[in-house]
Amino acid sequence: QVQLVESGGGLVQAGGSLRLSCAASGRTFSSYTMGWFRQAPGKEREFVAGIRYISGSTLYADSVKGRFTISRDNAKNTVYLQMNSLKPADTAVYYCAARASVISVTPTDYGYWGQGTQVTVSS
């Protein structure tokens, strides 16, 4: 079993920045892949970014490409999401997820989830 703990959410003004962290503990596989998802009230959970530990390959949603950066520190089993140029449309609960395969944009493909952290962007 893998446990995921997110941190770094909060309230920020439009144009500001936040960095989210996701620390993983427990069993970790060599094919360990991490993804960030977000869910706004009344909307589906959507893919934000993903990264593979072995290859380092990354994938971003079009809505965040150029503004968000996903990175990892494999020694610490920690994944980060640097969010710059934030806008009100980015307001959502952000979730960290893990799977033992390639990056997927489908939430149900991930077997492990964190509790979520609220990101609110004000005007």
mmCIF file of N, CA and C in Angstrom:
data_model
loop_
_atom_site.group_PDB
_atom_site.id
_atom_site.type_symbol
_atom_site.label_atom_id
_atom_site.label_comp_id
_atom_site.label_asym_id
_atom_site.label_seq_id
_atom_site.Cartn_x
_atom_site.Cartn_y
_atom_site.Cartn_z
ATOM 1 N N GLN A 1 0.834 -1.176 0.000
ATOM 2 C CA GLN A 1 0.000 0.000 0.000
ATOM 3 C C GLN A 1 0.884 1.247 0.000
ATOM 4 N N VAL A 2 0.440 2.267 -0.724
ATOM 5 C CA VAL A 2 1.162 3.523 -0.835
ATOM 6 C C VAL A 2 0.320 4.628 -0.199
ATOM 7 N N GLN A 3 0.952 5.431 0.630
ATOM 8 C CA GLN A 3 0.285 6.575 1.242
ATOM 9 C C GLN A 3 0.835 7.859 0.627
ATOM 10 N N LEU A 4 -0.052 8.779 0.287
ATOM 11 C CA LEU A 4 0.316 10.036 -0.343
ATOM 12 C C LEU A 4 -0.187 11.193 0.505
ATOM 13 N N VAL A 5 0.661 12.177 0.726
ATOM 14 C CA VAL A 5 0.311 13.339 1.524
ATOM 15 C C VAL A 5 0.680 14.598 0.757
ATOM 16 N N GLU A 6 -0.334 15.403 0.414
ATOM 17 C CA GLU A 6 -0.111 16.668 -0.282
ATOM 18 C C GLU A 6 0.041 17.809 0.713
ATOM 19 N N SER A 7 0.732 18.844 0.269
ATOM 20 C CA SER A 7 0.848 20.067 1.041
ATOM 21 C C SER A 7 1.134 21.220 0.086
ATOM 22 N N GLY A 8 0.956 22.431 0.558
ATOM 23 C CA GLY A 8 1.308 23.616 -0.214
ATOM 24 C C GLY A 8 0.147 24.406 -0.767
ATOM 25 N N GLY A 9 -1.065 23.908 -0.619
ATOM 26 C CA GLY A 9 -2.220 24.646 -1.104
ATOM 27 C C GLY A 9 -2.475 25.886 -0.263
ATOM 28 N N GLY A 10 -3.330 26.754 -0.781
ATOM 29 C CA GLY A 10 -3.651 27.965 -0.058
ATOM 30 C C GLY A 10 -4.360 28.973 -0.931
ATOM 31 N N LEU A 11 -4.399 30.196 -0.447
ATOM 32 C CA LEU A 11 -5.047 31.304 -1.140
ATOM 33 C C LEU A 11 -3.988 32.206 -1.744
ATOM 34 N N VAL A 12 -4.162 32.539 -3.021
ATOM 35 C CA VAL A 12 -3.208 33.388 -3.716
ATOM 36 C C VAL A 12 -3.956 34.291 -4.684
ATOM 37 N N GLN A 13 -3.418 35.468 -4.933
ATOM 38 C CA GLN A 13 -4.021 36.382 -5.893
ATOM 39 C C GLN A 13 -3.656 35.990 -7.321
ATOM 40 N N ALA A 14 -4.508 36.360 -8.263
ATOM 41 C CA ALA A 14 -4.242 36.087 -9.671
ATOM 42 C C ALA A 14 -2.867 36.617 -10.067
ATOM 43 N N GLY A 15 -2.140 35.791 -10.813
ATOM 44 C CA GLY A 15 -0.792 36.135 -11.216
ATOM 45 C C GLY A 15 0.280 35.625 -10.279
ATOM 46 N N GLY A 16 -0.119 35.130 -9.116
ATOM 47 C CA GLY A 16 0.825 34.631 -8.140
ATOM 48 C C GLY A 16 1.233 33.198 -8.393
ATOM 49 N N SER A 17 2.002 32.650 -7.449
ATOM 50 C CA SER A 17 2.552 31.304 -7.588
ATOM 51 C C SER A 17 2.364 30.495 -6.316
ATOM 52 N N LEU A 18 2.278 29.184 -6.481
ATOM 53 C CA LEU A 18 2.264 28.232 -5.387
ATOM 54 C C LEU A 18 3.053 27.005 -5.813
ATOM 55 N N ARG A 19 3.619 26.302 -4.842
ATOM 56 C CA ARG A 19 4.253 25.021 -5.108
ATOM 57 C C ARG A 19 3.618 23.951 -4.233
ATOM 58 N N LEU A 20 3.024 22.961 -4.878
ATOM 59 C CA LEU A 20 2.443 21.832 -4.180
ATOM 60 C C LEU A 20 3.464 20.714 -4.058
ATOM 61 N N SER A 21 3.404 19.989 -2.949
ATOM 62 C CA SER A 21 4.274 18.848 -2.727
ATOM 63 C C SER A 21 3.434 17.614 -2.454
ATOM 64 N N CYS A 22 3.940 16.466 -2.864
ATOM 65 C CA CYS A 22 3.292 15.188 -2.602
ATOM 66 C C CYS A 22 4.360 14.208 -2.147
ATOM 67 N N ALA A 23 4.280 13.796 -0.896
ATOM 68 C CA ALA A 23 5.236 12.861 -0.322
ATOM 69 C C ALA A 23 4.627 11.469 -0.281
ATOM 70 N N ALA A 24 5.342 10.492 -0.832
ATOM 71 C CA ALA A 24 4.870 9.114 -0.882
ATOM 72 C C ALA A 24 5.617 8.262 0.136
ATOM 73 N N SER A 25 4.891 7.366 0.778
ATOM 74 C CA SER A 25 5.491 6.425 1.716
ATOM 75 C C SER A 25 4.884 5.049 1.510
ATOM 76 N N GLY A 26 5.504 4.039 2.118
ATOM 77 C CA GLY A 26 5.050 2.682 1.926
ATOM 78 C C GLY A 26 5.696 2.050 0.709
ATOM 79 N N ARG A 27 5.034 1.081 0.129
ATOM 80 C CA ARG A 27 5.571 0.349 -1.013
ATOM 81 C C ARG A 27 5.643 1.240 -2.256
ATOM 82 N N THR A 28 6.818 1.263 -2.872
ATOM 83 C CA THR A 28 7.039 2.018 -4.101
ATOM 84 C C THR A 28 7.628 1.093 -5.153
ATOM 85 N N PHE A 29 7.064 1.113 -6.345
ATOM 86 C CA PHE A 29 7.506 0.256 -7.432
ATOM 87 C C PHE A 29 8.458 0.999 -8.362
ATOM 88 N N SER A 30 9.280 0.259 -9.084
ATOM 89 C CA SER A 30 10.235 0.868 -10.006
ATOM 90 C C SER A 30 9.540 1.589 -11.151
ATOM 91 N N SER A 31 8.329 1.172 -11.488
ATOM 92 C CA SER A 31 7.546 1.801 -12.552
ATOM 93 C C SER A 31 6.654 2.920 -12.024
ATOM 94 N N TYR A 32 6.905 3.359 -10.819
ATOM 95 C CA TYR A 32 6.176 4.402 -10.102
ATOM 96 C C TYR A 32 5.936 5.623 -10.988
ATOM 97 N N THR A 33 4.669 5.940 -11.182
ATOM 98 C CA THR A 33 4.261 7.117 -11.928
ATOM 99 C C THR A 33 3.366 7.981 -11.051
ATOM 100 N N MET A 34 3.573 9.293 -11.090
ATOM 101 C CA MET A 34 2.786 10.213 -10.276
ATOM 102 C C MET A 34 2.009 11.167 -11.164
ATOM 103 N N GLY A 35 0.813 11.486 -10.736
ATOM 104 C CA GLY A 35 -0.005 12.440 -11.460
ATOM 105 C C GLY A 35 -0.655 13.440 -10.526
ATOM 106 N N TRP A 36 -0.887 14.621 -11.052
ATOM 107 C CA TRP A 36 -1.665 15.644 -10.357
ATOM 108 C C TRP A 36 -2.996 15.820 -11.089
ATOM 109 N N PHE A 37 -4.080 15.822 -10.332
ATOM 110 C CA PHE A 37 -5.417 16.062 -10.840
ATOM 111 C C PHE A 37 -6.040 17.198 -10.048
ATOM 112 N N ARG A 38 -7.102 17.777 -10.589
ATOM 113 C CA ARG A 38 -7.828 18.802 -9.848
ATOM 114 C C ARG A 38 -9.316 18.663 -10.116
ATOM 115 N N GLN A 39 -10.100 19.136 -9.162
ATOM 116 C CA GLN A 39 -11.545 19.057 -9.285
ATOM 117 C C GLN A 39 -12.176 20.310 -8.701
ATOM 118 N N ALA A 40 -12.896 21.032 -9.545
ATOM 119 C CA ALA A 40 -13.642 22.206 -9.125
ATOM 120 C C ALA A 40 -15.076 21.803 -8.806
ATOM 121 N N PRO A 41 -15.780 22.567 -7.984
ATOM 122 C CA PRO A 41 -17.161 22.223 -7.634
ATOM 123 C C PRO A 41 -18.044 22.031 -8.857
ATOM 124 N N GLY A 42 -18.771 20.915 -8.891
ATOM 125 C CA GLY A 42 -19.686 20.634 -9.984
ATOM 126 C C GLY A 42 -19.042 20.152 -11.267
ATOM 127 N N LYS A 43 -17.730 19.939 -11.260
ATOM 128 C CA LYS A 43 -17.025 19.508 -12.462
ATOM 129 C C LYS A 43 -16.323 18.177 -12.236
ATOM 130 N N GLU A 44 -15.965 17.528 -13.340
ATOM 131 C CA GLU A 44 -15.241 16.266 -13.273
ATOM 132 C C GLU A 44 -13.807 16.487 -12.824
ATOM 133 N N ARG A 45 -13.246 15.452 -12.213
ATOM 134 C CA ARG A 45 -11.839 15.491 -11.879
ATOM 135 C C ARG A 45 -11.023 15.441 -13.171
ATOM 136 N N GLU A 46 -10.086 16.370 -13.342
ATOM 137 C CA GLU A 46 -9.341 16.467 -14.585
ATOM 138 C C GLU A 46 -7.839 16.341 -14.359
ATOM 139 N N PHE A 47 -7.175 15.786 -15.350
ATOM 140 C CA PHE A 47 -5.740 15.619 -15.329
ATOM 141 C C PHE A 47 -5.041 16.965 -15.450
ATOM 142 N N VAL A 48 -3.986 17.147 -14.670
ATOM 143 C CA VAL A 48 -3.189 18.368 -14.714
ATOM 144 C C VAL A 48 -1.789 18.089 -15.257
ATOM 145 N N ALA A 49 -1.074 17.153 -14.641
ATOM 146 C CA ALA A 49 0.292 16.841 -15.047
ATOM 147 C C ALA A 49 0.678 15.471 -14.528
ATOM 148 N N GLY A 50 1.634 14.824 -15.206
ATOM 149 C CA GLY A 50 2.123 13.525 -14.783
ATOM 150 C C GLY A 50 3.606 13.387 -15.053
ATOM 151 N N ILE A 51 4.256 12.493 -14.311
ATOM 152 C CA ILE A 51 5.688 12.270 -14.477
ATOM 153 C C ILE A 51 6.034 10.828 -14.140
ATOM 154 N N ARG A 52 6.924 10.232 -14.939
ATOM 155 C CA ARG A 52 7.448 8.906 -14.660
ATOM 156 C C ARG A 52 8.795 9.029 -13.957
ATOM 157 N N TYR A 53 9.013 8.207 -12.937
ATOM 158 C CA TYR A 53 10.262 8.256 -12.180
ATOM 159 C C TYR A 53 11.439 7.699 -12.969
ATOM 160 N N ILE A 54 11.213 6.655 -13.761
ATOM 161 C CA ILE A 54 12.301 5.990 -14.455
ATOM 162 C C ILE A 54 12.792 6.806 -15.648
ATOM 163 N N SER A 55 11.909 7.177 -16.537
ATOM 164 C CA SER A 55 12.284 7.906 -17.749
ATOM 165 C C SER A 55 12.307 9.415 -17.556
ATOM 166 N N GLY A 56 11.558 9.916 -16.579
ATOM 167 C CA GLY A 56 11.429 11.345 -16.393
ATOM 168 C C GLY A 56 10.460 12.007 -17.353
ATOM 169 N N SER A 57 9.799 11.223 -18.176
ATOM 170 C CA SER A 57 8.838 11.770 -19.131
ATOM 171 C C SER A 57 7.712 12.496 -18.406
ATOM 172 N N THR A 58 7.267 13.608 -18.981
ATOM 173 C CA THR A 58 6.198 14.401 -18.389
ATOM 174 C C THR A 58 5.079 14.625 -19.390
ATOM 175 N N LEU A 59 3.908 14.929 -18.866
ATOM 176 C CA LEU A 59 2.746 15.227 -19.685
ATOM 177 C C LEU A 59 1.930 16.298 -18.971
ATOM 178 N N TYR A 60 1.440 17.277 -19.731
ATOM 179 C CA TYR A 60 0.673 18.376 -19.162
ATOM 180 C C TYR A 60 -0.651 18.555 -19.889
ATOM 181 N N ALA A 61 -1.659 18.965 -19.143
ATOM 182 C CA ALA A 61 -2.905 19.383 -19.765
ATOM 183 C C ALA A 61 -2.677 20.689 -20.508
ATOM 184 N N ASP A 62 -3.386 20.879 -21.619
ATOM 185 C CA ASP A 62 -3.220 22.096 -22.408
ATOM 186 C C ASP A 62 -3.514 23.353 -21.587
ATOM 187 N N SER A 63 -4.426 23.246 -20.639
ATOM 188 C CA SER A 63 -4.836 24.403 -19.862
ATOM 189 C C SER A 63 -3.749 24.936 -18.934
ATOM 190 N N VAL A 64 -2.736 24.116 -18.628
ATOM 191 C CA VAL A 64 -1.691 24.534 -17.701
ATOM 192 C C VAL A 64 -0.307 24.559 -18.329
ATOM 193 N N LYS A 65 -0.177 24.070 -19.545
ATOM 194 C CA LYS A 65 1.125 23.987 -20.198
ATOM 195 C C LYS A 65 1.744 25.373 -20.340
ATOM 196 N N GLY A 66 3.002 25.481 -19.943
ATOM 197 C CA GLY A 66 3.700 26.751 -19.972
ATOM 198 C C GLY A 66 3.615 27.520 -18.677
ATOM 199 N N ARG A 67 2.684 27.151 -17.802
ATOM 200 C CA ARG A 67 2.527 27.815 -16.511
ATOM 201 C C ARG A 67 2.901 26.911 -15.342
ATOM 202 N N PHE A 68 2.599 25.620 -15.459
ATOM 203 C CA PHE A 68 2.868 24.659 -14.390
ATOM 204 C C PHE A 68 4.051 23.781 -14.769
ATOM 205 N N THR A 69 4.805 23.343 -13.763
ATOM 206 C CA THR A 69 5.922 22.436 -13.972
ATOM 207 C C THR A 69 5.883 21.330 -12.929
ATOM 208 N N ILE A 70 5.905 20.079 -13.384
ATOM 209 C CA ILE A 70 5.976 18.950 -12.477
ATOM 210 C C ILE A 70 7.422 18.473 -12.392
ATOM 211 N N SER A 71 7.866 18.135 -11.200
ATOM 212 C CA SER A 71 9.220 17.650 -10.990
ATOM 213 C C SER A 71 9.216 16.650 -9.849
ATOM 214 N N ARG A 72 10.359 15.989 -9.644
ATOM 215 C CA ARG A 72 10.403 14.980 -8.588
ATOM 216 C C ARG A 72 11.788 14.912 -7.963
ATOM 217 N N ASP A 73 11.813 14.445 -6.730
ATOM 218 C CA ASP A 73 13.034 14.106 -6.019
ATOM 219 C C ASP A 73 12.876 12.644 -5.629
ATOM 220 N N ASN A 74 13.440 11.748 -6.435
ATOM 221 C CA ASN A 74 13.236 10.324 -6.221
ATOM 222 C C ASN A 74 13.803 9.843 -4.886
ATOM 223 N N ALA A 75 14.899 10.446 -4.437
ATOM 224 C CA ALA A 75 15.498 10.051 -3.165
ATOM 225 C C ALA A 75 14.562 10.326 -1.998
ATOM 226 N N LYS A 76 13.732 11.345 -2.125
ATOM 227 C CA LYS A 76 12.785 11.702 -1.079
ATOM 228 C C LYS A 76 11.375 11.186 -1.344
ATOM 229 N N ASN A 77 11.193 10.491 -2.464
ATOM 230 C CA ASN A 77 9.863 10.023 -2.864
ATOM 231 C C ASN A 77 8.846 11.165 -2.836
ATOM 232 N N THR A 78 9.248 12.290 -3.382
ATOM 233 C CA THR A 78 8.416 13.483 -3.362
ATOM 234 C C THR A 78 8.274 14.054 -4.768
ATOM 235 N N VAL A 79 7.063 14.452 -5.115
ATOM 236 C CA VAL A 79 6.760 15.078 -6.394
ATOM 237 C C VAL A 79 6.228 16.479 -6.131
ATOM 238 N N TYR A 80 6.589 17.414 -7.002
ATOM 239 C CA TYR A 80 6.201 18.799 -6.837
ATOM 240 C C TYR A 80 5.401 19.282 -8.043
ATOM 241 N N LEU A 81 4.560 20.255 -7.808
ATOM 242 C CA LEU A 81 3.870 20.951 -8.878
ATOM 243 C C LEU A 81 4.057 22.442 -8.649
ATOM 244 N N GLN A 82 4.927 23.045 -9.449
ATOM 245 C CA GLN A 82 5.141 24.485 -9.394
ATOM 246 C C GLN A 82 4.101 25.157 -10.271
ATOM 247 N N MET A 83 3.305 26.031 -9.687
ATOM 248 C CA MET A 83 2.217 26.690 -10.396
ATOM 249 C C MET A 83 2.497 28.188 -10.444
ATOM 250 N N ASN A 84 2.707 28.699 -11.637
ATOM 251 C CA ASN A 84 2.966 30.113 -11.854
ATOM 252 C C ASN A 84 1.833 30.741 -12.656
ATOM 253 N N SER A 85 1.778 32.053 -12.632
ATOM 254 C CA SER A 85 0.764 32.807 -13.382
ATOM 255 C C SER A 85 -0.634 32.264 -13.125
ATOM 256 N N LEU A 86 -0.943 32.041 -11.872
ATOM 257 C CA LEU A 86 -2.228 31.464 -11.505
ATOM 258 C C LEU A 86 -3.379 32.407 -11.846
ATOM 259 N N LYS A 87 -4.495 31.817 -12.217
ATOM 260 C CA LYS A 87 -5.695 32.567 -12.547
ATOM 261 C C LYS A 87 -6.888 31.941 -11.841
ATOM 262 N N PRO A 88 -7.990 32.673 -11.708
ATOM 263 C CA PRO A 88 -9.149 32.139 -10.984
ATOM 264 C C PRO A 88 -9.639 30.785 -11.499
ATOM 265 N N ALA A 89 -9.488 30.508 -12.790
ATOM 266 C CA ALA A 89 -9.917 29.227 -13.352
ATOM 267 C C ALA A 89 -9.123 28.048 -12.803
ATOM 268 N N ASP A 90 -7.989 28.310 -12.158
ATOM 269 C CA ASP A 90 -7.194 27.249 -11.552
ATOM 270 C C ASP A 90 -7.713 26.841 -10.178
ATOM 271 N N THR A 91 -8.682 27.551 -9.651
ATOM 272 C CA THR A 91 -9.232 27.242 -8.335
ATOM 273 C C THR A 91 -9.854 25.855 -8.332
ATOM 274 N N ALA A 92 -9.401 25.006 -7.421
ATOM 275 C CA ALA A 92 -9.879 23.626 -7.341
ATOM 276 C C ALA A 92 -9.203 22.941 -6.166
ATOM 277 N N VAL A 93 -9.674 21.737 -5.854
ATOM 278 C CA VAL A 93 -8.950 20.856 -4.960
ATOM 279 C C VAL A 93 -7.972 20.058 -5.814
ATOM 280 N N TYR A 94 -6.708 20.072 -5.451
ATOM 281 C CA TYR A 94 -5.670 19.378 -6.193
ATOM 282 C C TYR A 94 -5.309 18.082 -5.488
ATOM 283 N N TYR A 95 -5.275 16.995 -6.260
ATOM 284 C CA TYR A 95 -5.007 15.672 -5.734
ATOM 285 C C TYR A 95 -3.742 15.083 -6.347
ATOM 286 N N CYS A 96 -2.983 14.403 -5.543
ATOM 287 C CA CYS A 96 -1.836 13.628 -5.980
ATOM 288 C C CYS A 96 -2.261 12.172 -6.123
ATOM 289 N N ALA A 97 -1.812 11.512 -7.187
ATOM 290 C CA ALA A 97 -2.171 10.124 -7.436
ATOM 291 C C ALA A 97 -0.961 9.332 -7.916
ATOM 292 N N ALA A 98 -0.996 8.009 -7.709
ATOM 293 C CA ALA A 98 0.114 7.144 -8.089
ATOM 294 C C ALA A 98 -0.392 5.878 -8.757
ATOM 295 N N ARG A 99 0.399 5.384 -9.714
ATOM 296 C CA ARG A 99 0.133 4.104 -10.363
ATOM 297 C C ARG A 99 1.446 3.483 -10.794
ATOM 298 N N ALA A 100 1.451 2.170 -10.967
ATOM 299 C CA ALA A 100 2.664 1.439 -11.330
ATOM 300 C C ALA A 100 2.701 1.161 -12.827
ATOM 301 N N SER A 101 2.520 2.204 -13.629
ATOM 302 C CA SER A 101 2.527 2.060 -15.074
ATOM 303 C C SER A 101 2.809 3.415 -15.703
ATOM 304 N N VAL A 102 2.540 3.548 -17.001
ATOM 305 C CA VAL A 102 2.799 4.788 -17.726
ATOM 306 C C VAL A 102 1.811 5.867 -17.300
ATOM 307 N N ILE A 103 2.094 7.103 -17.681
ATOM 308 C CA ILE A 103 1.212 8.220 -17.364
ATOM 309 C C ILE A 103 -0.136 8.016 -18.037
ATOM 310 N N SER A 104 -1.190 8.248 -17.283
ATOM 311 C CA SER A 104 -2.543 8.197 -17.800
ATOM 312 C C SER A 104 -3.264 9.471 -17.414
ATOM 313 N N VAL A 105 -4.181 9.919 -18.269
ATOM 314 C CA VAL A 105 -5.000 11.093 -17.969
ATOM 315 C C VAL A 105 -6.338 10.703 -17.375
ATOM 316 N N THR A 106 -6.553 9.406 -17.170
ATOM 317 C CA THR A 106 -7.829 8.902 -16.673
ATOM 318 C C THR A 106 -7.739 8.657 -15.173
ATOM 319 N N PRO A 107 -8.553 9.331 -14.372
ATOM 320 C CA PRO A 107 -8.452 9.170 -12.919
ATOM 321 C C PRO A 107 -8.582 7.738 -12.425
ATOM 322 N N THR A 108 -9.467 6.937 -13.035
ATOM 323 C CA THR A 108 -9.693 5.578 -12.564
ATOM 324 C C THR A 108 -8.516 4.647 -12.819
ATOM 325 N N ASP A 109 -7.528 5.072 -13.587
ATOM 326 C CA ASP A 109 -6.337 4.268 -13.813
ATOM 327 C C ASP A 109 -5.364 4.332 -12.644
ATOM 328 N N TYR A 110 -5.577 5.245 -11.724
ATOM 329 C CA TYR A 110 -4.690 5.417 -10.573
ATOM 330 C C TYR A 110 -5.273 4.743 -9.346
ATOM 331 N N GLY A 111 -4.453 3.949 -8.672
ATOM 332 C CA GLY A 111 -4.929 3.187 -7.534
ATOM 333 C C GLY A 111 -4.734 3.852 -6.189
ATOM 334 N N TYR A 112 -3.892 4.866 -6.128
ATOM 335 C CA TYR A 112 -3.577 5.523 -4.863
ATOM 336 C C TYR A 112 -3.777 7.018 -4.984
ATOM 337 N N TRP A 113 -4.392 7.600 -3.968
ATOM 338 C CA TRP A 113 -4.730 9.027 -3.965
ATOM 339 C C TRP A 113 -4.426 9.666 -2.628
ATOM 340 N N GLY A 114 -4.021 10.923 -2.677
ATOM 341 C CA GLY A 114 -3.892 11.709 -1.467
ATOM 342 C C GLY A 114 -5.223 12.307 -1.072
ATOM 343 N N GLN A 115 -5.220 13.064 0.005
ATOM 344 C CA GLN A 115 -6.458 13.632 0.538
ATOM 345 C C GLN A 115 -6.907 14.887 -0.188
ATOM 346 N N GLY A 116 -6.029 15.488 -0.956
ATOM 347 C CA GLY A 116 -6.338 16.708 -1.677
ATOM 348 C C GLY A 116 -5.938 17.940 -0.896
ATOM 349 N N THR A 117 -5.627 19.009 -1.624
ATOM 350 C CA THR A 117 -5.301 20.287 -1.011
ATOM 351 C C THR A 117 -5.965 21.397 -1.807
ATOM 352 N N GLN A 118 -6.593 22.317 -1.108
ATOM 353 C CA GLN A 118 -7.373 23.374 -1.748
ATOM 354 C C GLN A 118 -6.464 24.479 -2.266
ATOM 355 N N VAL A 119 -6.669 24.845 -3.528
ATOM 356 C CA VAL A 119 -6.006 25.997 -4.130
ATOM 357 C C VAL A 119 -7.082 26.982 -4.550
ATOM 358 N N THR A 120 -7.010 28.186 -4.024
ATOM 359 C CA THR A 120 -7.977 29.229 -4.345
ATOM 360 C C THR A 120 -7.238 30.438 -4.892
ATOM 361 N N VAL A 121 -7.634 30.881 -6.082
ATOM 362 C CA VAL A 121 -7.010 32.024 -6.736
ATOM 363 C C VAL A 121 -8.037 33.146 -6.811
ATOM 364 N N SER A 122 -7.748 34.242 -6.163
ATOM 365 C CA SER A 122 -8.674 35.369 -6.109
ATOM 366 C C SER A 122 -8.281 36.431 -7.124
ATOM 367 N N SER A 123 -9.251 37.256 -7.491
ATOM 368 C CA SER A 123 -9.002 38.343 -8.424
ATOM 369 C C SER A 123 -8.408 39.539 -7.714
#
